[in-house]
mmCIF file of N, CA and C in Angstrom:
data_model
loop_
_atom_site.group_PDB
_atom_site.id
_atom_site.type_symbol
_atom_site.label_atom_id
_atom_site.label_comp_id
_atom_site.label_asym_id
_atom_site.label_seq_id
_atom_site.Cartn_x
_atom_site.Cartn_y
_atom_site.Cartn_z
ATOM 1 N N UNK A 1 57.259 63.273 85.339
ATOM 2 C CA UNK A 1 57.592 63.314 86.751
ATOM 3 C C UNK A 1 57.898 61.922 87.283
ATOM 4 N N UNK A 2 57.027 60.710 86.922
ATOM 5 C CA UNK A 2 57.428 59.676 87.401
ATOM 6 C C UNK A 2 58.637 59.037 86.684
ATOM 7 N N UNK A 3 59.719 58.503 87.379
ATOM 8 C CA UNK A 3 60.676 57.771 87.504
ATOM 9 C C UNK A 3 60.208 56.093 87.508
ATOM 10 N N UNK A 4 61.792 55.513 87.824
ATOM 11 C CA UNK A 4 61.588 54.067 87.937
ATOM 12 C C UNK A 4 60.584 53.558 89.309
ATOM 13 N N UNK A 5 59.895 52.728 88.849
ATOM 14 C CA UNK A 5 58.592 52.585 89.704
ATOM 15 C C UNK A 5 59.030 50.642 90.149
ATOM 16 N N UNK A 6 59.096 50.408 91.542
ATOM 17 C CA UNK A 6 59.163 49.541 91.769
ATOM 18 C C UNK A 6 58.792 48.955 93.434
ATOM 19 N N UNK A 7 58.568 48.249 93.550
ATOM 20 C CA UNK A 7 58.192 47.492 94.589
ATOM 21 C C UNK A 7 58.893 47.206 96.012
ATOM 22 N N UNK A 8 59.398 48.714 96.205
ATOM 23 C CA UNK A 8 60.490 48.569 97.274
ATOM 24 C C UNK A 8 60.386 48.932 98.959
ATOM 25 N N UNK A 9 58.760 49.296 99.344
ATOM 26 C CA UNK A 9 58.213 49.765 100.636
ATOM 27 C C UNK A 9 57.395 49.208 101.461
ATOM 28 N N UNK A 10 57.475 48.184 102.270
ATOM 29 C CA UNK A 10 56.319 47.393 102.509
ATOM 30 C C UNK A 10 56.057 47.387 104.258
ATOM 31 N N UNK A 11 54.766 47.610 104.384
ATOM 32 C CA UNK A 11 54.494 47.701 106.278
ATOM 33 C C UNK A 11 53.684 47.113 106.449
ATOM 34 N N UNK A 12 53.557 46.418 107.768
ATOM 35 C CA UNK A 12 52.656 44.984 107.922
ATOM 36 C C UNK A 12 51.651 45.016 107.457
ATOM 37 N N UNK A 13 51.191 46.314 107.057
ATOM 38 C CA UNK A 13 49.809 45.794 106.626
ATOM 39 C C UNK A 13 49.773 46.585 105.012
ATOM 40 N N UNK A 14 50.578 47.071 104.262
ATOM 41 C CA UNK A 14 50.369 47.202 103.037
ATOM 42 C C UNK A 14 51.914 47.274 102.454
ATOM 43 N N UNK A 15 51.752 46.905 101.161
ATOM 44 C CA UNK A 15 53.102 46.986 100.341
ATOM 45 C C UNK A 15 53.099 48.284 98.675
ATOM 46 N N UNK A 16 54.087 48.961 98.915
ATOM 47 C CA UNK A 16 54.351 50.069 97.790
ATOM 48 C C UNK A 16 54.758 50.219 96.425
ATOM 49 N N UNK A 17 54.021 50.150 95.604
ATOM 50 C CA UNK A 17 54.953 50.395 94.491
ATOM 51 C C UNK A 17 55.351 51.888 94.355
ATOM 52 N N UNK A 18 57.013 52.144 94.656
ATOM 53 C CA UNK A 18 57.575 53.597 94.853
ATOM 54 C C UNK A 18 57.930 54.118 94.032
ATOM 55 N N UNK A 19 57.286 55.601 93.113
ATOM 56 C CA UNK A 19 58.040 55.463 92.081
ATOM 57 C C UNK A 19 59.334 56.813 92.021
ATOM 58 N N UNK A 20 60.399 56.562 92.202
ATOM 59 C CA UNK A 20 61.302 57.454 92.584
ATOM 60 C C UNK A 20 60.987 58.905 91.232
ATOM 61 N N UNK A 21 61.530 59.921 91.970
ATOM 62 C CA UNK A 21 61.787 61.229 91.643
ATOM 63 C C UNK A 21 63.329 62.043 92.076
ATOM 64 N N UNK A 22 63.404 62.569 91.286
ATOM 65 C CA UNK A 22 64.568 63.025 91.393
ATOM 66 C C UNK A 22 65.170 64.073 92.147
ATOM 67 N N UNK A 23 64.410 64.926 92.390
ATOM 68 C CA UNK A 23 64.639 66.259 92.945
ATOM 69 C C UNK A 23 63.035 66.511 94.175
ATOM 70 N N UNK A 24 63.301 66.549 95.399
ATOM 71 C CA UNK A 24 61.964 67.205 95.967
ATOM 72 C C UNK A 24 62.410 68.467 96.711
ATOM 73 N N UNK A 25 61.722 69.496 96.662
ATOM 74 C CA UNK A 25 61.867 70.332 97.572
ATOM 75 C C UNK A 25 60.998 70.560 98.695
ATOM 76 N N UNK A 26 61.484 70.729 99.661
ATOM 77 C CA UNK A 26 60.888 70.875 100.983
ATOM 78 C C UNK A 26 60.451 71.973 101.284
ATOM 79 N N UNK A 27 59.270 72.807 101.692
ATOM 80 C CA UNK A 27 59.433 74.759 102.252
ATOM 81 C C UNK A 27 58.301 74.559 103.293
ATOM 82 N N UNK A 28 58.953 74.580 104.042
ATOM 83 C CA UNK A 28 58.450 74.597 105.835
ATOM 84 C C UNK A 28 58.878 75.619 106.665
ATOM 85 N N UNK A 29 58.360 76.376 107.289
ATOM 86 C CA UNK A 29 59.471 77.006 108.542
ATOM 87 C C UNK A 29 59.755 76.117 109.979
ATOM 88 N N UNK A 30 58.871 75.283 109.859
ATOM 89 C CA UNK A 30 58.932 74.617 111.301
ATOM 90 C C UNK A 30 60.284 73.357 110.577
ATOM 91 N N UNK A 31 61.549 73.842 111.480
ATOM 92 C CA UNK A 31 62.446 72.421 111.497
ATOM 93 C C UNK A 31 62.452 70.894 111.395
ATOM 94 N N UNK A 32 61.310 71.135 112.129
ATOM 95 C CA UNK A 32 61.143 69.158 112.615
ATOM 96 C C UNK A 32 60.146 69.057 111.693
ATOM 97 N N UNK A 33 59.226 69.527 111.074
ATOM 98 C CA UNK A 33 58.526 68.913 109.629
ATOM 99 C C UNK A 33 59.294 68.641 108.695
ATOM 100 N N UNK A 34 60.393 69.740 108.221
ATOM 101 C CA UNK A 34 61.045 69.196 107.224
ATOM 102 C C UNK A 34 61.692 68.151 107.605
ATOM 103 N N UNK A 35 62.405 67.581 108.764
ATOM 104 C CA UNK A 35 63.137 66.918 109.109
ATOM 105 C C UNK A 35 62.679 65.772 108.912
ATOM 106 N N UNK A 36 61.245 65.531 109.321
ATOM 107 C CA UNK A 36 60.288 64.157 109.544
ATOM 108 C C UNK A 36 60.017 64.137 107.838
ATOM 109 N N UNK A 37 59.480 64.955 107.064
ATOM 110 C CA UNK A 37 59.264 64.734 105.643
ATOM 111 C C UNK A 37 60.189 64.324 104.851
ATOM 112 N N UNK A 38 61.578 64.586 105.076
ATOM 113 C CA UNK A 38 63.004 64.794 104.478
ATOM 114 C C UNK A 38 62.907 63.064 104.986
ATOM 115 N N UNK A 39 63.182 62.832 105.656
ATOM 116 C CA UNK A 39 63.487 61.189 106.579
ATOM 117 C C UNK A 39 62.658 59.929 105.550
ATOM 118 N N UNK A 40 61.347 60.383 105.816
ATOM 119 C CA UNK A 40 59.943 59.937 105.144
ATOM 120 C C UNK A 40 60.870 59.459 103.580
ATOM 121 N N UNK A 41 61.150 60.956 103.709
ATOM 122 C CA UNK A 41 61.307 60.659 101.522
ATOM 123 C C UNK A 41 62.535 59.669 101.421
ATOM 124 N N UNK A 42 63.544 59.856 102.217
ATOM 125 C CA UNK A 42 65.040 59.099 102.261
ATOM 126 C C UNK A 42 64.915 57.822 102.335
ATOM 127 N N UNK A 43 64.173 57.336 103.436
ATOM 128 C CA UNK A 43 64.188 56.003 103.943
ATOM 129 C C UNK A 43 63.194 55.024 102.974
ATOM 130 N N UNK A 44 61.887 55.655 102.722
ATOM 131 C CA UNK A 44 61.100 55.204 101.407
ATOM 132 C C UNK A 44 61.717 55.280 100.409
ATOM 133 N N UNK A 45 62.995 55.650 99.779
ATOM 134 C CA UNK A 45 63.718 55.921 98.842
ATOM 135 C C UNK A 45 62.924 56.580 97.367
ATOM 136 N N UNK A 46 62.100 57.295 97.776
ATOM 137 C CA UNK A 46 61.098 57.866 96.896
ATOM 138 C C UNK A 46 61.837 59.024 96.140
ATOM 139 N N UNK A 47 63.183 59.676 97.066
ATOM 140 C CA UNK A 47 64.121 60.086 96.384
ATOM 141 C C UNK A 47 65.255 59.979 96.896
ATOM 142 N N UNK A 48 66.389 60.759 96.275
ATOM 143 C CA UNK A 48 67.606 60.747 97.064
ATOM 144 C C UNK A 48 67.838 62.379 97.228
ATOM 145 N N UNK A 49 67.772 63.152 96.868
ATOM 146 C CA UNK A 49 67.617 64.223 96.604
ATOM 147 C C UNK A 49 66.597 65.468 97.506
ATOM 148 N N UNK A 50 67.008 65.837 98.717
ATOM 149 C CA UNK A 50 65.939 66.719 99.160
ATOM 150 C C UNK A 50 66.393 68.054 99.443
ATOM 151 N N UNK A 51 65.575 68.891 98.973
ATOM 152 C CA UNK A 51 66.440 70.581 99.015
ATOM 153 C C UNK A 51 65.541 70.861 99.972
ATOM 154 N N UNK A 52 65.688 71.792 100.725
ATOM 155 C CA UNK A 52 64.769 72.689 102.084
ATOM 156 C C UNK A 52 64.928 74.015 102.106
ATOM 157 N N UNK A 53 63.929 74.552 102.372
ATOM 158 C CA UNK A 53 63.780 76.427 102.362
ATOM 159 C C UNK A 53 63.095 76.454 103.787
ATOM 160 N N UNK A 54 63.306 77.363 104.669
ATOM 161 C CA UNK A 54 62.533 77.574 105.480
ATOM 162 C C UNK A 54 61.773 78.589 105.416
ATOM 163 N N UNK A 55 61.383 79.384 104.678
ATOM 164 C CA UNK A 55 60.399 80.595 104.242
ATOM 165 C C UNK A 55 59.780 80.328 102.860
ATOM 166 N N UNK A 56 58.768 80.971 102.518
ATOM 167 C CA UNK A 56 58.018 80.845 101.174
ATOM 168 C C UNK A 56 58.744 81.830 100.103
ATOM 169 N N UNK A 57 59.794 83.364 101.073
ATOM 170 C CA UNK A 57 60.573 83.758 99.655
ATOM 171 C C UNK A 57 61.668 83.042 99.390
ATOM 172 N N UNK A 58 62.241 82.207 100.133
ATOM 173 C CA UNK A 58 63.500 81.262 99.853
ATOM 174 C C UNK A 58 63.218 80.245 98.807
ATOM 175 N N UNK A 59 61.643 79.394 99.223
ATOM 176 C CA UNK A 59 61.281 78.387 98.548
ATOM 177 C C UNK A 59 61.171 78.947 97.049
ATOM 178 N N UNK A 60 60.449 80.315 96.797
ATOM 179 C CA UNK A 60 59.908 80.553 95.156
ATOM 180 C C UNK A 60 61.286 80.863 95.274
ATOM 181 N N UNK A 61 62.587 80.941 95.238
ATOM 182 C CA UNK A 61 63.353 81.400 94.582
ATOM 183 C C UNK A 61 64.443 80.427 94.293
ATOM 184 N N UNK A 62 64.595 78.966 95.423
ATOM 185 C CA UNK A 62 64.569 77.991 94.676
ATOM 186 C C UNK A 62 64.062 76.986 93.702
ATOM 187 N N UNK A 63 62.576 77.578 93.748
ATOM 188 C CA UNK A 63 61.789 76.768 93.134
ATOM 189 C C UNK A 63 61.654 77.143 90.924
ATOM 190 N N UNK A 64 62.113 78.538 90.874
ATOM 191 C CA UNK A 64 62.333 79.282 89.841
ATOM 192 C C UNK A 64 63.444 78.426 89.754
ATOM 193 N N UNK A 65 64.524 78.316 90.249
ATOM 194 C CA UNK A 65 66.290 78.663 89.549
ATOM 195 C C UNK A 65 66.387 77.021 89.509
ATOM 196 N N UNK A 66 65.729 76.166 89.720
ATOM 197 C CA UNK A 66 65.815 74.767 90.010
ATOM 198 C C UNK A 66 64.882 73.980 89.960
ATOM 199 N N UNK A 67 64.778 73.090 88.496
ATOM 200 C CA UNK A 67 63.299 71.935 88.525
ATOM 201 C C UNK A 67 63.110 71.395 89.463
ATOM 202 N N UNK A 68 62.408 71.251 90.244
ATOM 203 C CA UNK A 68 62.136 70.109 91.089
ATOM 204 C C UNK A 68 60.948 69.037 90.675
ATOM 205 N N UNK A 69 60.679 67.684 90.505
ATOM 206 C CA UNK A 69 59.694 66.564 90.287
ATOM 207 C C UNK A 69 58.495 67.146 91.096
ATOM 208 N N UNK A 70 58.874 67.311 92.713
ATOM 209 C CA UNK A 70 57.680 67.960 93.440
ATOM 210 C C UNK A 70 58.104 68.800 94.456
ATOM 211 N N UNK A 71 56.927 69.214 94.716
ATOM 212 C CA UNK A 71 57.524 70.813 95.461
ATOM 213 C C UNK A 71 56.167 70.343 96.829
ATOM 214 N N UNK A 72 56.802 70.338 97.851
ATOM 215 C CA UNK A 72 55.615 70.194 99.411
ATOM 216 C C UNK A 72 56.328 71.669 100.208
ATOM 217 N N UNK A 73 54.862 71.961 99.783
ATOM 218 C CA UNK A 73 54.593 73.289 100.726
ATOM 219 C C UNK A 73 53.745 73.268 101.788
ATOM 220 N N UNK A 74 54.325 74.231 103.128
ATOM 221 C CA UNK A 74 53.431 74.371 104.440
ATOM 222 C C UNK A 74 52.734 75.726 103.953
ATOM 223 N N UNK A 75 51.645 75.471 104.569
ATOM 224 C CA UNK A 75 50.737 76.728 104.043
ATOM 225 C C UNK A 75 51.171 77.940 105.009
ATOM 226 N N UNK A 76 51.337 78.038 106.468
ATOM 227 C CA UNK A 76 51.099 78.729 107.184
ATOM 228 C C UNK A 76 53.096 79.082 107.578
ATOM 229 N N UNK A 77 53.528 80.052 106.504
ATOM 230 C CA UNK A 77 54.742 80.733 106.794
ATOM 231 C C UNK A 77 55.213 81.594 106.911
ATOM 232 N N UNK A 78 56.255 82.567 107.475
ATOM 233 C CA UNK A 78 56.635 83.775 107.671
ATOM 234 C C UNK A 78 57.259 84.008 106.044
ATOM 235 N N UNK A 79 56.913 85.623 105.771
ATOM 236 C CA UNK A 79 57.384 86.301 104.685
ATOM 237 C C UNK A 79 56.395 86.016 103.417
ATOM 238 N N UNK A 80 55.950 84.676 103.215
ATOM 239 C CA UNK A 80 54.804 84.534 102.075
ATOM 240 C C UNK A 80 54.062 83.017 102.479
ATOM 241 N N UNK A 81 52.820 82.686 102.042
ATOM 242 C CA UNK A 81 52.032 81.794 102.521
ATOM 243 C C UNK A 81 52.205 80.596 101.474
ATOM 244 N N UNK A 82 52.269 79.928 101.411
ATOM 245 C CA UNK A 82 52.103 78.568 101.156
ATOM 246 C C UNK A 82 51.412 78.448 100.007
ATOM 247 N N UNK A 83 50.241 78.699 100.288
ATOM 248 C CA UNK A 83 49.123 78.963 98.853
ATOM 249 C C UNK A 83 49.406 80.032 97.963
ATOM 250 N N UNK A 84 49.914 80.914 98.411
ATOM 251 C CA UNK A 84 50.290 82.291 97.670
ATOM 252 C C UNK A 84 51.697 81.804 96.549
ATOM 253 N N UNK A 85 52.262 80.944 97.019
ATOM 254 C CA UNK A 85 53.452 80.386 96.246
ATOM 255 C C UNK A 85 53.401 79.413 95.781
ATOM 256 N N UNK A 86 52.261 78.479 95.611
ATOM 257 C CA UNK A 86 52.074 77.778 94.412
ATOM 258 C C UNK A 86 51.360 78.169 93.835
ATOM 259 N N UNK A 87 50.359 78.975 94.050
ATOM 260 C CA UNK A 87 49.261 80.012 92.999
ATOM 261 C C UNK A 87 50.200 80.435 91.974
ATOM 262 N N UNK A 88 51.608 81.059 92.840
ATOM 263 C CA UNK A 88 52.526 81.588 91.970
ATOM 264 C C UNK A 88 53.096 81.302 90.526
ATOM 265 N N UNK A 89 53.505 79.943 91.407
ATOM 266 C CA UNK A 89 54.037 78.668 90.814
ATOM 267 C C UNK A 89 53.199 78.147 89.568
ATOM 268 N N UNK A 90 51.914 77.875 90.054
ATOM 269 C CA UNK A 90 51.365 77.390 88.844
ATOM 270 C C UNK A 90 51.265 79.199 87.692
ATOM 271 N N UNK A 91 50.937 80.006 88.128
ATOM 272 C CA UNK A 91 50.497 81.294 87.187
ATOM 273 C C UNK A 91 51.420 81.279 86.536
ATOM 274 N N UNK A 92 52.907 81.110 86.315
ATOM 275 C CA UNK A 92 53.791 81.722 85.747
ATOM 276 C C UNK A 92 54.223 80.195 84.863
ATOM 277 N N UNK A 93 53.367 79.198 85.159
ATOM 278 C CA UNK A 93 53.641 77.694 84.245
ATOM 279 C C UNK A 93 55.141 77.728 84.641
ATOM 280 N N UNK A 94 55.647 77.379 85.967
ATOM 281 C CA UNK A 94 56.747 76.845 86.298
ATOM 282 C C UNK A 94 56.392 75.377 86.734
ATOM 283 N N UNK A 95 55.187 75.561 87.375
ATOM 284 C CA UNK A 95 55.062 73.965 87.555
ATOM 285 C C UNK A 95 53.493 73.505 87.433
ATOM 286 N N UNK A 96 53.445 72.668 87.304
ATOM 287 C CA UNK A 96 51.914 72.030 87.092
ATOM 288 C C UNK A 96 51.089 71.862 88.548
ATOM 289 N N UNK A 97 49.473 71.723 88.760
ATOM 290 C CA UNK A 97 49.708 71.630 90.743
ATOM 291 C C UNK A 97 49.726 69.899 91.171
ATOM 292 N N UNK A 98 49.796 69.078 89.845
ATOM 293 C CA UNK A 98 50.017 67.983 90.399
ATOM 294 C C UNK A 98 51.450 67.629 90.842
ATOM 295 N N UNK A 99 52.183 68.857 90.717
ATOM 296 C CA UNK A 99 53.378 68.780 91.094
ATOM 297 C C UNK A 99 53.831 69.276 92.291
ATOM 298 N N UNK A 100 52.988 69.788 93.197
ATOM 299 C CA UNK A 100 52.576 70.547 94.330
ATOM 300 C C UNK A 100 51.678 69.822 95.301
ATOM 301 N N UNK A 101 52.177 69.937 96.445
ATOM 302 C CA UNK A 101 51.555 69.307 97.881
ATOM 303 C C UNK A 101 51.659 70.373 98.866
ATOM 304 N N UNK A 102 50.678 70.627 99.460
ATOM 305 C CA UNK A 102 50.100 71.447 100.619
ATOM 306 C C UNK A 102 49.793 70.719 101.562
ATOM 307 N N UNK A 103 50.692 71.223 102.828
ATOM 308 C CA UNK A 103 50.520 70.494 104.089
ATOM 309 C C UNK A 103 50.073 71.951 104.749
ATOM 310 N N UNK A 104 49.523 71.582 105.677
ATOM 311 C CA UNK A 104 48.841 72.839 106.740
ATOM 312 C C UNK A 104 48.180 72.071 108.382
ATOM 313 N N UNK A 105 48.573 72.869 108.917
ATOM 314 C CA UNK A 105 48.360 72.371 110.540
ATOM 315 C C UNK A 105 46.345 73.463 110.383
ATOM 316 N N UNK A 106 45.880 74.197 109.544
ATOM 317 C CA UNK A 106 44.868 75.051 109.539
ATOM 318 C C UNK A 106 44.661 75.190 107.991
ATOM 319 N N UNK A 107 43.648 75.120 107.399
ATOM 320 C CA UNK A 107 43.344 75.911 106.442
ATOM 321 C C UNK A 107 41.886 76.040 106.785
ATOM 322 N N UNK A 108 41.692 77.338 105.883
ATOM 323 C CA UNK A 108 40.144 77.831 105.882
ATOM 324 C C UNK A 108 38.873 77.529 104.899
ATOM 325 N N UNK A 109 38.006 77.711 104.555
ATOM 326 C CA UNK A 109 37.085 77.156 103.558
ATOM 327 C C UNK A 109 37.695 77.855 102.580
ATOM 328 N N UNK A 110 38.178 79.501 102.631
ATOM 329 C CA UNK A 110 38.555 80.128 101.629
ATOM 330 C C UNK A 110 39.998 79.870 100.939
ATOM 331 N N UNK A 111 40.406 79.160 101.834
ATOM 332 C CA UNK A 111 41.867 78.862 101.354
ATOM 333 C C UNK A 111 41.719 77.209 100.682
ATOM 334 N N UNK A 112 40.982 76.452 101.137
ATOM 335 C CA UNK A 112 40.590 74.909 100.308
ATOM 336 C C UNK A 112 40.340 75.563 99.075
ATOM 337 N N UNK A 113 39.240 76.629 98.837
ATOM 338 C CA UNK A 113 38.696 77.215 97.697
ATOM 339 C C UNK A 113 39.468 77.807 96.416
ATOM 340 N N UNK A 114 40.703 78.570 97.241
ATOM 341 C CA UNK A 114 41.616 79.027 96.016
ATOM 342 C C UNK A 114 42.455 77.862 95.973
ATOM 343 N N UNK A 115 42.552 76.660 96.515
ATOM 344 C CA UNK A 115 43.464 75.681 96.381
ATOM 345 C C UNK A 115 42.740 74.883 95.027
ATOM 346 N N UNK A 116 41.259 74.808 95.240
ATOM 347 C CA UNK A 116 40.606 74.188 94.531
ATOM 348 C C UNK A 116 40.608 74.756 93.220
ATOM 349 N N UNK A 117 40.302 76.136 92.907
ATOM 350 C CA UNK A 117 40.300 76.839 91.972
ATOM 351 C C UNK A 117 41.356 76.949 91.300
ATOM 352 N N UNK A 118 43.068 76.628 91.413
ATOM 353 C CA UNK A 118 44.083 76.576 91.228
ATOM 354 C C UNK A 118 44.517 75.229 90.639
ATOM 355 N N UNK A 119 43.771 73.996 90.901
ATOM 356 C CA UNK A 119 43.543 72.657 90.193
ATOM 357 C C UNK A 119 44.597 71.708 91.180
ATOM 358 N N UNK A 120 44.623 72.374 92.797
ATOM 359 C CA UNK A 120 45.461 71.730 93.394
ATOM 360 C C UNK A 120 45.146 70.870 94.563
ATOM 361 N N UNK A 121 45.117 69.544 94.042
ATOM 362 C CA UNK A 121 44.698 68.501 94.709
ATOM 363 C C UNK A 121 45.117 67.903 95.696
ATOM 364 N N UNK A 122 46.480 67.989 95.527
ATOM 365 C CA UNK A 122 47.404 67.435 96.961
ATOM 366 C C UNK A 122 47.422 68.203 98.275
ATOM 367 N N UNK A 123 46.501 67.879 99.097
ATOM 368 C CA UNK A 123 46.622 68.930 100.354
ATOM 369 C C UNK A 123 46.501 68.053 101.868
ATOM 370 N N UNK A 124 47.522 68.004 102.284
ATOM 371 C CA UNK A 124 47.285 67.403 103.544
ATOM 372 C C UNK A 124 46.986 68.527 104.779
ATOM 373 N N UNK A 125 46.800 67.603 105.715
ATOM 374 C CA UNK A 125 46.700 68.129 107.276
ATOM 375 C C UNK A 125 48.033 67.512 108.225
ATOM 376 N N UNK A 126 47.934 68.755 109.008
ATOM 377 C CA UNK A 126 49.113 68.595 110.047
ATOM 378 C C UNK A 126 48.295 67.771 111.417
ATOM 379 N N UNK A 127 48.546 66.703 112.343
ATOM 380 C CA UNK A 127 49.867 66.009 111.971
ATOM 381 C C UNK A 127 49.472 65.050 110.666
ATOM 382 N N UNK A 128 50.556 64.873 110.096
ATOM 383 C CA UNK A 128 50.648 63.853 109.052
ATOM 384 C C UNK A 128 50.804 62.981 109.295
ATOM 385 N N UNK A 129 49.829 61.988 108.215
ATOM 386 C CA UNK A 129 49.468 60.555 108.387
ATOM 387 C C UNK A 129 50.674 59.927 107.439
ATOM 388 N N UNK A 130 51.851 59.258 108.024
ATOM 389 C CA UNK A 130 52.612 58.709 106.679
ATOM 390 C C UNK A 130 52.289 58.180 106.300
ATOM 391 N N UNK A 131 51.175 56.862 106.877
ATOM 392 C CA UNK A 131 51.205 56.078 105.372
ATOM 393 C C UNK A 131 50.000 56.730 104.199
ATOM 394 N N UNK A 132 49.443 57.988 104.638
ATOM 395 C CA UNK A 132 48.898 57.971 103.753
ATOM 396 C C UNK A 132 49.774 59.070 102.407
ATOM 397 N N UNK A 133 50.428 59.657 103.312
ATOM 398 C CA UNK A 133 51.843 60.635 102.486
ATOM 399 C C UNK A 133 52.400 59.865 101.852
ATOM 400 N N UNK A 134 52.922 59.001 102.062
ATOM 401 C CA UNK A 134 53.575 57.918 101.152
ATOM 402 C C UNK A 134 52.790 57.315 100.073
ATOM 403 N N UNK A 135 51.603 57.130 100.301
ATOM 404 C CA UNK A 135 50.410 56.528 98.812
ATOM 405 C C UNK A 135 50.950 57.885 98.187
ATOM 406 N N UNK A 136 50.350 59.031 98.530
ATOM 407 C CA UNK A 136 49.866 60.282 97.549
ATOM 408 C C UNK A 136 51.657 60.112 96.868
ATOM 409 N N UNK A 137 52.666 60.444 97.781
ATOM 410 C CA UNK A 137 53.726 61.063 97.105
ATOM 411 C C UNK A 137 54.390 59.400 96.258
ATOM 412 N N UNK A 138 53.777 58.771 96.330
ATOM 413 C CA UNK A 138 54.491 57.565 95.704
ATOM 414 C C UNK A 138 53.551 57.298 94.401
ATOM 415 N N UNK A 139 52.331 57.805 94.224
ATOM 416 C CA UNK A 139 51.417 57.887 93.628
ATOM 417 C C UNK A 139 50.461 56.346 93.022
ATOM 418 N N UNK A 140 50.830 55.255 93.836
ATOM 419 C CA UNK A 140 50.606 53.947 93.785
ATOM 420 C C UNK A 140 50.577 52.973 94.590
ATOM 421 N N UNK A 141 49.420 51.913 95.628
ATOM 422 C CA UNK A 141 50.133 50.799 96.080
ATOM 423 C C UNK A 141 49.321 49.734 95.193
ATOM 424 N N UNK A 142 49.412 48.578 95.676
ATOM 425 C CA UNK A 142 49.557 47.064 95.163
ATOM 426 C C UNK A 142 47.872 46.665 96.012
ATOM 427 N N UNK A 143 47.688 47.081 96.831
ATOM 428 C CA UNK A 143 46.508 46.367 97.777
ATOM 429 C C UNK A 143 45.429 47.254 97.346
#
């Protein structure tokens, strides 16, 4: 998954080693998350490459027909849930869950639980903290 890794992100108070990826997919229903995540990934140049689904059956069905490096899912979506589609994801060994990020404006103890039980570590909260999105999805800084 990791790409060329280099020293290209720096904010007054910490500097990045970024290591680019090739492909991310986005699956949000809310517009302006993907928009702000999509931006995030562009301008950090963490990729060049961002695909977007706005539902969880759009996302598994790009997420089947097309590798992606990483896949950031919103938990809370119309037609299928967030967790329900990387559970997926990982059951059928399409993707690994370190290859998977869960953002959620809510989750429940029971939903941390099957996240946990699923070996999936990447889980943020809504609103999102970039600089700390940027450590996780860059998977490295310098300080």
């Amino acid at each position: 998954m990791l790409k060329d890794c280099q020293k290209i992100f720096k904010t007054d108070f910490q500097e990045y080693i970024i290591c680019m990826v090739d492909n991310i997919l986005i699956i949000d229903d809310c517009n302006q998350t993907r928009s702000l995540l999509k931006d995030i990934l562009l301008k950090t140049k963490i990729t060049k490459n961002v695909i977007e689904a706005d539902n969880g059956i759009i996302g598994l069905i790009k997420a089947k027909n097309q590798k992606f490096d990483l896949i950031i899912v919103d938990h809370q979506m119309p037609k299928r849930s967030g967790i329900d589609l990387v559970i997926d994801l990982i059951t059928i060994k399409a993707y690994k869950p370190e290859e998977l990020v869960v953002v959620s404006g809510f989750l429940s103890s029971e939903d941390v639980s099957r996240l946990i039980n699923a070996n999936v570590k990447n889980i943020f909260s809504k609103p999102i903290q970039i600089n700390r999105f940027v450590n996780l999805i860059s998977f490295n800084d310098v300080n």
